[in-house]
CSV table of C-alpha atoms in Angstrom, one decimal:
chain,number,residue,atom,x,y,z
Z,278,MET,CA,-39.1,-38.7,16.3
Z,279,PRO,CA,-36.0,-40.3,18.0
Z,280,SER,CA,-34.6,-38.4,20.7
Z,281,LEU,CA,-31.9,-38.4,23.1
Z,282,THR,CA,-32.1,-40.8,25.9
Z,283,PRO,CA,-31.6,-39.0,29.4
Z,284,ALA,CA,-28.2,-40.7,29.8
Z,285,GLU,CA,-27.2,-39.3,26.3
Z,286,LEU,CA,-28.5,-35.7,27.3
Z,287,TRP,CA,-27.0,-35.8,30.4
Z,288,ALA,CA,-23.3,-36.9,28.6
Z,289,PHE,CA,-24.0,-34.2,26.3
Z,290,ALA,CA,-24.8,-31.7,29.1
Z,291,ARG,CA,-21.5,-32.4,30.8
Z,292,SER,CA,-19.4,-32.8,27.8
Z,293,ARG,CA,-16.7,-30.1,27.9
Z,294,HIS,CA,-17.3,-28.9,24.2
Z,295,THR,CA,-20.9,-28.0,25.5
Z,296,TRP,CA,-20.4,-25.7,28.5
Z,297,MET,CA,-16.9,-24.8,28.6
Z,298,ILE,CA,-16.9,-21.8,26.0
Z,299,PRO,CA,-20.3,-20.1,27.0
Z,300,THR,CA,-19.1,-20.5,30.3
Z,301,VAL,CA,-16.0,-18.8,30.1
Z,302,LEU,CA,-17.3,-16.1,27.7
Z,303,ILE,CA,-20.5,-15.3,30.5
Z,304,LEU,CA,-18.2,-14.9,33.3
Z,305,MET,CA,-15.7,-12.6,31.3
Z,306,LEU,CA,-18.5,-10.4,30.2
Z,307,ALA,CA,-19.6,-10.4,34.1
Z,308,ILE,CA,-16.2,-8.9,34.7
Z,309,ALA,CA,-15.8,-6.6,31.4
Z,310,PHE,CA,-19.4,-4.9,31.6
Z,311,PRO,CA,-19.4,-3.7,35.0
Z,312,LEU,CA,-15.2,-2.9,34.9
Z,313,ILE,CA,-16.2,-0.5,31.5
Z,314,TYR,CA,-19.7,1.0,32.7
Z,315,LEU,CA,-18.6,1.9,36.4
Z,316,SER,CA,-15.3,3.1,35.7
Z,317,ALA,CA,-16.4,5.2,33.1
Z,318,THR,CA,-19.1,6.8,34.9
Z,319,THR,CA,-19.0,7.0,38.7
Z,320,SER,CA,-16.4,9.7,39.6
Z,321,PRO,CA,-16.5,12.3,36.7
Z,322,GLN,CA,-15.0,15.2,39.0
Z,323,ASP,CA,-12.2,12.9,39.9
Z,324,ASP,CA,-11.4,11.8,36.2
Z,325,LEU,CA,-11.6,15.7,35.2
Z,326,HIS,CA,-8.9,16.8,33.0
Z,327,GLY,CA,-8.8,19.7,30.5
Z,328,LEU,CA,-12.4,20.7,30.5
Z,329,PRO,CA,-12.5,23.5,28.2
Z,330,ILE,CA,-13.5,26.8,29.4
Z,331,ALA,CA,-13.1,30.2,28.4
Z,332,LEU,CA,-12.3,33.3,30.0
Z,333,VAL,CA,-13.7,36.6,28.7
Z,334,ILE,CA,-12.8,40.2,30.0
Z,335,GLU,CA,-15.4,42.6,28.0
Z,336,ASP,CA,-14.1,46.1,26.6
Z,337,GLN,CA,-14.5,48.1,30.0
Z,338,ASP,CA,-16.6,51.1,29.8
Z,339,ASP,CA,-14.2,53.0,32.4
Z,340,SER,CA,-10.4,51.6,32.3
Z,341,SER,CA,-9.5,52.6,36.0
Z,342,SER,CA,-6.3,52.6,37.4
Z,343,LEU,CA,-7.3,49.9,39.4
Z,344,GLY,CA,-7.3,47.6,36.4
Z,345,ALA,CA,-9.7,45.5,38.6
Z,346,ALA,CA,-11.0,43.4,35.4
Z,347,ALA,CA,-7.3,42.3,34.3
Z,348,GLN,CA,-6.5,41.6,38.2
Z,349,LEU,CA,-9.7,39.5,38.5
Z,350,ALA,CA,-8.6,37.2,35.4
Z,351,ALA,CA,-5.3,37.3,36.4
Z,352,THR,CA,-6.2,36.0,40.1
Z,353,VAL,CA,-8.8,33.1,38.3
Z,354,THR,CA,-5.9,31.9,36.2
Z,355,ARG,CA,-3.4,31.7,38.5
Z,356,THR,CA,-6.1,30.0,41.0
Z,357,ILE,CA,-7.9,27.5,38.9
Z,358,ASP,CA,-6.8,24.1,38.8
Z,359,SER,CA,-5.0,24.1,35.4
Z,360,GLU,CA,-5.2,19.9,35.3
Z,361,LYS,CA,-9.0,19.9,35.7
Z,362,ILE,CA,-9.7,23.0,33.8
Z,363,ALA,CA,-8.4,24.0,30.5
Z,364,LEU,CA,-9.0,28.1,30.8
Z,365,THR,CA,-8.6,30.1,27.6
Z,366,ALA,CA,-8.6,33.9,27.1
Z,367,MET,CA,-10.9,34.7,24.5
Z,368,THR,CA,-12.8,37.9,23.4
Z,369,SER,CA,-16.5,38.4,23.5
Z,370,ALA,CA,-16.6,37.3,19.5
Z,371,GLU,CA,-14.2,34.2,19.9
Z,372,LEU,CA,-16.6,33.0,22.5
Z,373,ALA,CA,-19.6,33.3,20.3
Z,374,THR,CA,-17.9,31.3,17.8
Z,375,ALA,CA,-16.4,28.6,20.3
Z,376,MET,CA,-19.7,28.4,21.7
Z,377,GLY,CA,-21.1,27.8,18.2
Z,378,GLU,CA,-18.7,25.2,17.1
Z,379,ASP,CA,-18.8,23.1,20.7
Z,380,ARG,CA,-15.3,23.8,21.4
Z,381,VAL,CA,-15.9,24.8,25.0
Z,382,ALA,CA,-17.8,23.8,27.7
Z,383,GLY,CA,-18.5,27.1,29.5
Z,384,ALA,CA,-17.3,30.7,30.3
Z,385,ILE,CA,-16.2,33.0,32.8
Z,386,VAL,CA,-17.2,36.2,31.5
Z,387,ILE,CA,-16.1,39.7,33.3
Z,388,PRO,CA,-18.8,42.5,32.2
Z,389,SER,CA,-17.9,45.9,30.7
Z,390,ASP,CA,-18.8,47.8,33.6
Z,391,PHE,CA,-16.3,46.1,36.0
Z,392,ASP,CA,-13.6,48.3,36.5
Z,393,ALA,CA,-16.1,51.3,36.5
Z,394,SER,CA,-18.2,49.7,39.2
Z,395,ILE,CA,-14.9,48.6,41.5
Z,396,SER,CA,-13.9,52.5,41.1
Z,397,GLU,CA,-17.2,53.6,42.4
Z,398,LEU,CA,-16.9,51.1,45.4
Z,399,VAL,CA,-13.7,52.5,46.4
Z,400,ALA,CA,-14.6,56.1,46.1
Z,401,GLY,CA,-18.0,55.5,48.2
Z,402,PRO,CA,-19.7,52.3,48.6
Z,403,LEU,CA,-22.9,53.9,49.8
Z,404,ALA,CA,-23.2,56.4,46.4
Z,405,SER,CA,-23.2,53.5,44.6
Z,406,THR,CA,-24.5,49.7,45.8
Z,407,ARG,CA,-24.8,48.5,42.0
Z,408,LEU,CA,-22.2,45.5,42.1
Z,409,PRO,CA,-20.9,44.1,39.2
Z,410,GLU,CA,-22.1,40.5,38.1
Z,411,VAL,CA,-19.4,38.3,37.2
Z,412,GLN,CA,-21.3,35.3,34.9
Z,413,ILE,CA,-20.5,31.5,34.5
Z,414,LEU,CA,-21.6,30.8,30.8
Z,415,THR,CA,-22.5,26.5,30.3
Z,416,ASN,CA,-22.7,25.2,26.7
Z,417,ALA,CA,-26.5,23.8,27.3
Z,418,ALA,CA,-25.8,21.2,24.3
Z,419,ASP,CA,-23.2,19.5,25.9
Z,420,GLY,CA,-25.6,17.8,28.9
Z,421,GLY,CA,-26.9,18.4,32.5
Z,422,ILE,CA,-23.4,16.7,33.7
Z,423,SER,CA,-20.9,19.0,32.0
Z,424,ALA,CA,-22.8,22.3,32.9
Z,425,GLY,CA,-22.7,21.0,36.8
Z,426,LEU,CA,-18.9,20.5,36.3
Z,427,VAL,CA,-18.5,23.9,34.9
Z,428,THR,CA,-20.5,25.6,37.6
Z,429,GLY,CA,-18.9,22.6,40.5
Z,430,ASN,CA,-15.5,23.8,39.5
Z,431,LEU,CA,-16.0,27.3,38.4
Z,432,ALA,CA,-18.1,28.8,41.4
Z,433,PRO,CA,-15.8,27.9,44.3
Z,434,VAL,CA,-12.7,29.5,42.4
Z,435,LEU,CA,-14.8,32.8,42.0
Z,436,GLU,CA,-15.8,32.9,45.7
Z,437,GLY,CA,-12.6,32.5,47.0
Z,438,VAL,CA,-11.3,35.2,44.4
Z,439,ARG,CA,-14.4,37.6,45.3
Z,440,THR,CA,-13.4,36.9,49.1
Z,441,ALA,CA,-9.9,37.7,48.7
Z,442,MET,CA,-10.3,40.8,46.2
Z,443,GLY,CA,-12.8,41.9,49.1
Z,444,GLU,CA,-10.2,42.0,51.8
Z,445,SER,CA,-7.7,43.8,49.4
Z,446,LEU,CA,-10.0,46.5,48.8
Z,447,LEU,CA,-10.7,46.9,52.5
Z,448,ALA,CA,-7.1,46.9,53.4
Z,449,THR,CA,-7.0,49.9,51.1
Z,450,THR,CA,-9.6,51.8,52.3
Z,451,SER,CA,-8.9,51.4,56.1
Z,452,ALA,CA,-6.7,54.5,56.5
Z,453,PRO,CA,-7.6,56.3,60.0
Z,454,ASP,CA,-9.2,59.4,58.3
Z,455,SER,CA,-11.1,57.1,55.8
Z,456,ALA,CA,-12.1,54.0,57.3
Z,457,PRO,CA,-15.6,52.5,55.6
Z,458,THR,CA,-18.4,52.4,57.8
Z,459,SER,CA,-20.6,48.8,58.7
Z,460,ALA,CA,-22.4,49.0,55.7
Z,461,GLU,CA,-19.6,49.8,53.3
Z,462,ALA,CA,-17.4,47.4,54.8
Z,463,VAL,CA,-20.1,44.6,54.0
Z,464,LEU,CA,-20.2,46.1,50.0
Z,465,LEU,CA,-16.5,45.8,50.1
Z,466,SER,CA,-16.1,42.7,51.3
Z,467,ALA,CA,-18.2,41.2,48.3
Z,468,PRO,CA,-17.1,43.6,45.4
Z,469,PHE,CA,-19.0,41.7,42.9
Z,470,THR,CA,-21.7,38.9,42.3
Z,471,VAL,CA,-21.4,35.4,40.5
Z,472,SER,CA,-24.5,34.3,38.6
Z,473,ASP,CA,-24.5,30.8,36.1
Z,474,SER,CA,-26.9,30.4,33.1
Z,475,ALA,CA,-26.5,29.2,29.8
Z,476,TYR,CA,-25.1,30.7,27.1
Z,477,ARG,CA,-27.6,29.7,24.7
Z,478,GLU,CA,-30.9,28.0,25.8
Z,479,LEU,CA,-31.8,24.8,24.0
Z,480,PRO,CA,-35.1,24.6,22.6
Z,481,SER,CA,-38.1,22.9,24.3
Z,482,HIS,CA,-38.2,18.9,23.6
Z,483,ALA,CA,-34.5,18.7,23.5
Z,484,GLY,CA,-34.1,16.5,26.6
Z,485,PHE,CA,-31.8,19.3,28.4
Z,486,GLY,CA,-29.3,18.3,25.9
Z,487,THR,CA,-29.4,14.5,25.8
Z,488,SER,CA,-32.0,14.3,22.6
Z,489,ALA,CA,-28.7,14.3,20.5
Z,490,PHE,CA,-27.2,11.3,22.4
Z,491,TYR,CA,-30.7,9.4,22.7
Z,492,PHE,CA,-30.9,10.0,18.6
Z,493,ALA,CA,-27.4,8.7,18.1
Z,494,LEU,CA,-28.1,5.8,20.5
Z,495,ALA,CA,-31.1,4.8,17.8
Z,496,LEU,CA,-29.1,4.9,15.1
Z,497,VAL,CA,-26.2,3.2,16.3
Z,498,LEU,CA,-28.6,0.4,17.6
Z,499,LEU,CA,-30.0,0.3,14.6
Z,500,GLY,CA,-27.1,-0.6,12.9
Z,501,PHE,CA,-25.9,-3.3,15.1
Z,502,VAL,CA,-28.7,-4.4,15.9
Z,503,GLY,CA,-29.5,-4.7,12.1
Z,504,ALA,CA,-26.6,-6.6,11.3
Z,505,SER,CA,-26.9,-9.4,14.4
Z,506,VAL,CA,-30.9,-9.8,12.7
Z,507,VAL,CA,-29.3,-9.6,8.9
Z,508,ASN,CA,-26.7,-12.0,9.3
Z,509,PRO,CA,-28.7,-15.3,10.5
Z,510,SER,CA,-31.4,-14.1,8.2
Z,511,ILE,CA,-29.1,-14.4,5.2
Z,512,ASP,CA,-27.2,-17.7,6.3
Z,513,SER,CA,-30.9,-19.1,6.8
Z,514,ALA,CA,-32.2,-18.3,3.6
Z,515,LEU,CA,-28.8,-19.8,2.1
Z,516,GLY,CA,-29.4,-23.1,3.5
Z,517,PHE,CA,-26.3,-22.4,5.9
Z,518,ALA,CA,-28.4,-22.4,9.0
Z,519,PRO,CA,-32.2,-23.7,10.2
Z,520,ALA,CA,-34.3,-20.2,10.6
Z,521,GLU,CA,-36.6,-20.7,14.1
Z,522,MET,CA,-39.6,-18.7,14.5
Z,523,GLY,CA,-41.1,-20.0,17.9
Z,524,PRO,CA,-42.2,-23.5,17.5
Z,525,LEU,CA,-41.5,-23.2,13.6
Z,526,VAL,CA,-38.2,-24.6,11.7
Z,527,ALA,CA,-37.3,-23.6,8.4
Z,528,ARG,CA,-34.9,-25.4,6.6
Z,529,ARG,CA,-34.1,-24.4,3.4
Z,530,ALA,CA,-32.1,-25.9,0.5
Z,531,TYR,CA,-28.1,-25.1,0.6
Z,532,ARG,CA,-26.6,-22.5,-1.6
Z,533,PRO,CA,-23.1,-23.2,-2.3
Z,534,ALA,CA,-22.3,-19.4,-1.6
Z,535,THR,CA,-18.8,-18.5,-0.5
Z,536,ARG,CA,-17.8,-16.4,2.4
Z,537,LEU,CA,-17.3,-13.3,0.2
Z,538,GLN,CA,-20.5,-13.6,-1.9
Z,539,THR,CA,-22.4,-14.2,1.6
Z,540,LEU,CA,-20.8,-11.2,3.2
Z,541,LEU,CA,-21.6,-8.9,0.2
Z,542,VAL,CA,-25.4,-9.6,-0.1
Z,543,LYS,CA,-25.7,-8.9,3.5
Z,544,LEU,CA,-24.4,-5.7,3.3
Z,545,GLY,CA,-26.4,-5.0,0.2
Z,546,LEU,CA,-29.5,-5.7,2.5
Z,547,LEU,CA,-28.3,-3.3,5.2
Z,548,THR,CA,-27.4,-0.6,2.9
Z,549,ALA,CA,-30.7,-0.5,1.2
Z,550,LEU,CA,-32.8,-0.9,4.5
Z,551,SER,CA,-30.6,2.1,6.4
Z,552,PRO,CA,-32.4,5.2,4.6
Z,553,VAL,CA,-35.7,3.5,5.2
Z,554,ALA,CA,-35.0,2.9,8.9
Z,555,GLY,CA,-33.2,6.4,8.9
Z,556,ALA,CA,-36.4,8.1,7.6
Z,557,LEU,CA,-38.5,6.5,10.3
Z,558,VAL,CA,-36.2,7.3,13.2
Z,559,LEU,CA,-36.9,10.9,11.8
Z,560,ALA,CA,-40.3,10.5,11.6
Z,561,ILE,CA,-40.8,9.5,15.2
Z,562,ALA,CA,-38.4,12.2,16.5
Z,563,ASN,CA,-40.7,14.8,14.7
Z,564,LEU,CA,-43.9,13.0,15.7
Z,565,ILE,CA,-43.0,13.1,19.7
Z,566,GLY,CA,-42.0,16.7,19.2
Z,567,VAL,CA,-38.3,17.0,19.0
Z,568,PRO,CA,-36.7,20.1,17.0
Z,569,THR,CA,-34.8,18.8,13.9
Z,570,PRO,CA,-34.2,21.9,12.2
Z,571,ASP,CA,-32.2,20.6,9.6
Z,572,PRO,CA,-34.1,16.9,8.6
Z,573,VAL,CA,-32.6,16.3,5.0
Z,574,GLN,CA,-29.1,16.3,6.3
Z,575,LEU,CA,-30.3,14.8,9.6
Z,576,TRP,CA,-31.7,11.7,7.5
Z,577,LEU,CA,-28.5,11.5,5.2
Z,578,PHE,CA,-26.2,11.2,8.0
Z,579,GLY,CA,-28.5,9.1,10.2
Z,580,SER,CA,-28.7,6.8,7.3
Z,581,ALA,CA,-25.1,6.7,6.7
Z,582,ALA,CA,-24.4,6.2,10.3
Z,583,ILE,CA,-26.7,3.2,10.5
Z,584,ALA,CA,-24.9,1.8,7.4
Z,585,ALA,CA,-21.7,2.4,8.6
Z,586,VAL,CA,-22.1,0.4,12.0
Z,587,GLY,CA,-23.9,-2.0,10.4
Z,588,TRP,CA,-20.9,-2.8,8.1
Z,589,GLY,CA,-18.7,-2.7,11.0
Z,590,ALA,CA,-20.9,-5.4,12.5
Z,591,LEU,CA,-21.0,-7.6,9.7
Z,592,THR,CA,-17.5,-7.7,9.0
Z,593,VAL,CA,-17.0,-8.9,12.8
Z,594,PHE,CA,-19.2,-11.9,12.1
Z,595,ALA,CA,-17.6,-12.4,9.3
Z,596,VAL,CA,-14.4,-12.7,11.1
Z,597,PHE,CA,-15.3,-14.2,14.3
Z,598,GLY,CA,-18.5,-16.0,13.5
Z,599,GLY,CA,-21.8,-15.4,14.7
Z,600,GLY,CA,-21.6,-16.4,18.6
Z,601,ILE,CA,-18.1,-14.9,19.6
Z,602,GLY,CA,-19.0,-11.9,16.8
Z,603,ALA,CA,-21.8,-11.1,18.6
Z,604,LEU,CA,-19.9,-10.5,22.0
Z,605,VAL,CA,-17.0,-8.6,20.0
Z,606,ASN,CA,-20.0,-6.2,18.5
Z,607,THR,CA,-21.7,-5.9,21.9
Z,608,THR,CA,-18.3,-4.8,23.7
Z,609,PHE,CA,-17.3,-2.5,20.9
Z,610,PHE,CA,-20.4,-0.7,19.4
Z,611,ILE,CA,-22.4,-0.9,22.8
Z,612,ALA,CA,-20.4,-0.8,26.0
Z,613,LEU,CA,-17.1,0.7,25.0
Z,614,ALA,CA,-19.0,3.0,22.4
Z,615,MET,CA,-21.5,4.4,25.1
Z,616,THR,CA,-18.8,5.3,27.8
Z,617,SER,CA,-16.7,7.0,25.4
Z,618,SER,CA,-19.0,8.4,23.3
Z,619,GLY,CA,-19.4,12.1,25.3
Z,620,GLY,CA,-22.8,12.0,24.9
Z,621,THR,CA,-23.8,12.2,28.8
Z,622,THR,CA,-20.6,12.5,30.4
Z,623,PRO,CA,-18.1,14.8,28.7
Z,624,VAL,CA,-15.2,12.8,27.5
Z,625,SER,CA,-12.6,15.1,29.5
Z,626,ALA,CA,-14.5,13.7,32.7
Z,627,THR,CA,-13.8,10.5,31.8
Z,628,PRO,CA,-10.4,8.2,32.5
Z,629,PRO,CA,-7.7,8.7,29.9
Z,630,PHE,CA,-8.4,5.3,28.0
Z,631,PHE,CA,-12.0,6.2,27.3
Z,632,ALA,CA,-11.2,9.6,26.3
Z,633,TRP,CA,-8.4,7.8,23.5
Z,634,LEU,CA,-11.2,5.2,23.0
Z,635,SER,CA,-13.9,8.2,21.5
Z,636,SER,CA,-11.1,9.0,18.9
Z,637,ILE,CA,-11.9,5.7,17.2
Z,638,SER,CA,-15.4,5.0,18.4
Z,639,PRO,CA,-17.8,5.4,16.1
Z,640,PHE,CA,-20.7,6.4,18.6
Z,641,HIS,CA,-18.6,9.4,19.5
Z,642,ALA,CA,-18.3,10.8,16.2
Z,643,VAL,CA,-22.1,10.0,15.8
Z,644,VAL,CA,-23.2,11.9,18.8
Z,645,GLY,CA,-20.7,15.1,17.7
Z,646,GLY,CA,-22.7,15.1,14.2
Z,647,THR,CA,-26.2,14.7,15.4
Z,648,ARG,CA,-25.7,17.1,18.4
Z,649,SER,CA,-24.3,20.0,15.4
Z,650,LEU,CA,-27.6,19.1,13.6
Z,651,LEU,CA,-29.8,19.3,16.6
Z,652,TYR,CA,-28.4,22.2,18.6
Z,653,PHE,CA,-25.5,24.3,16.3
Z,654,GLY,CA,-27.6,24.9,13.5
Z,655,SER,CA,-25.3,22.3,11.2
Z,656,ASN,CA,-22.0,23.7,11.6
Z,657,PRO,CA,-19.5,21.5,10.3
Z,658,ARG,CA,-16.8,22.5,12.7
Z,659,ALA,CA,-19.4,21.7,15.9
Z,660,GLY,CA,-18.6,17.7,15.3
Z,661,LEU,CA,-20.6,17.7,11.6
Z,662,THR,CA,-17.2,17.2,9.7
Z,663,ASP,CA,-15.7,14.7,12.3
Z,664,GLY,CA,-18.8,12.8,12.3
Z,665,TRP,CA,-19.1,12.3,8.3
Z,666,ILE,CA,-15.4,11.5,8.1
Z,667,HIS,CA,-15.6,8.9,10.8
Z,668,VAL,CA,-18.5,7.3,9.3
Z,669,GLY,CA,-17.2,7.4,5.9
Z,670,VAL,CA,-13.7,5.9,7.0
Z,671,GLY,CA,-15.6,3.5,9.4
Z,672,ALA,CA,-17.4,2.0,6.3
Z,673,LEU,CA,-14.3,1.8,4.2
Z,674,ILE,CA,-12.7,0.2,6.4
Z,675,ALA,CA,-14.8,-2.3,7.7
Z,676,LEU,CA,-15.7,-2.9,3.7
Z,677,ALA,CA,-12.1,-3.7,3.0
Z,678,LEU,CA,-11.4,-5.8,6.0
Z,679,GLY,CA,-14.5,-7.9,5.1
Z,680,ILE,CA,-13.5,-8.2,1.9
Z,681,THR,CA,-9.9,-9.4,2.6
Z,682,VAL,CA,-10.6,-11.8,5.5
Z,683,THR,CA,-13.5,-13.4,3.7
Z,684,VAL,CA,-11.0,-14.0,0.6
Z,685,LEU,CA,-8.1,-15.2,2.9
Z,686,TYR,CA,-10.5,-17.8,4.5
Z,687,ALA,CA,-11.7,-19.1,1.1
Z,688,ARG,CA,-8.0,-20.2,0.5
Z,689,LYS,CA,-8.1,-22.6,3.5
Z,690,ARG,CA,-10.1,-25.7,2.8
Z,691,MET,CA,-10.8,-26.1,6.6
Z,692,PHE,CA,-12.4,-22.8,7.0
Z,693,THR,CA,-15.1,-23.6,4.5
Z,694,ARG,CA,-18.9,-23.0,4.8
Z,695,HIS,CA,-19.9,-26.0,3.2
Z,696,PRO,CA,-21.8,-28.4,5.3
Z,697,ARG,CA,-19.3,-31.4,6.9
Z,698,PRO,CA,-20.4,-34.7,7.5
Z,699,ALA,CA,-22.4,-35.2,11.0
Z,700,HIS,CA,-20.6,-35.7,14.2
Z,701,THR,CA,-20.5,-39.0,15.8
Z,702,GLU,CA,-22.2,-40.1,19.0
Z,703,ALA,CA,-19.3,-40.8,20.3
Z,704,HIS,CA,-17.9,-37.2,19.7
Z,705,LEU,CA,-20.8,-35.6,21.3
Z,706,ALA,CA,-20.4,-37.8,24.4
Z,707,ALA,CA,-16.5,-37.0,24.7
């Protein structure tokens, strides 16, 4: 079989038509990828804004004239950084609902015996050394970084408030005729303790709150990679492009399918495969031991997520073609989507751009829906309803855009997918 001579091969390799586009695109990605990943994840504390925290004062057993619980709550509210922490006063019942709906990342809980305990300390510390315990509660389902941000921001505030309250109590009991002893002064200087724990512990094999993220990642990757497999496979089956597998090259007879017909076949194949792929993901999760309390809805949601992401990726291929389309898909469905998913780092601990991007990112919605199904008893308000809406609307937008673009392309003769005459050797060497 004839082949290019060394001189012809060199001429082809140095042609700007050969190297310019891939060079520009690779260098752009070399800038974009580290910029996306590192800017979104390296400084969650500095980027923190509006982390939702509840402040709960339990009904006091003995509401003394001191009103210590109310004073503590007021001091915390005044002291806390309102730009980083969005503090909301709640009752215990409201906190249970907010935690169940994944609306708060954590809480400060002032116990019901706080007023009574502080009154006893002031009356005579040695008569009762029982110090009240103020709790920092974290939402374990939000992952370790979220829990770290909650305790890292709330613990110093409570420590400072405890010191200030201790100084105030010492001042009120320092009259000459009733000055506290050294032991009493030690108790009064730190009138309450601070503890931190999860509001509700996750089941085993939940990956400290990351299993939802990785389950969702598997679904999104199946849709994205599935589209990347289906797209060239159908083109090869139509004879539009050759198919290679190792040393084998298959060239099938060309079928004059339109762009719209080709897209519909690709969408249909991916849709048919999605339920099977979703079932396999669920089966593997169960085999590994990941708890799946609502397997039927998890399978339905997972299958829909795979199909919706796949439809979006196939539409991008239809609009931009295989080469540019692969870069667009990788950037939107993987690079940008992972950093705005909220699966490992809370969205409120990322720069504002990524917080905005989470509102349109399919990955964020899939993580929210999966998290609800795995950790929150399939509570619709814990991200499941939002997940279904995003999946459904995203699929419809992808379908409408794909049909519209392929129909418009068909009206231009220069956009035809039918084979054109082979390029001349002079053009290859240009």
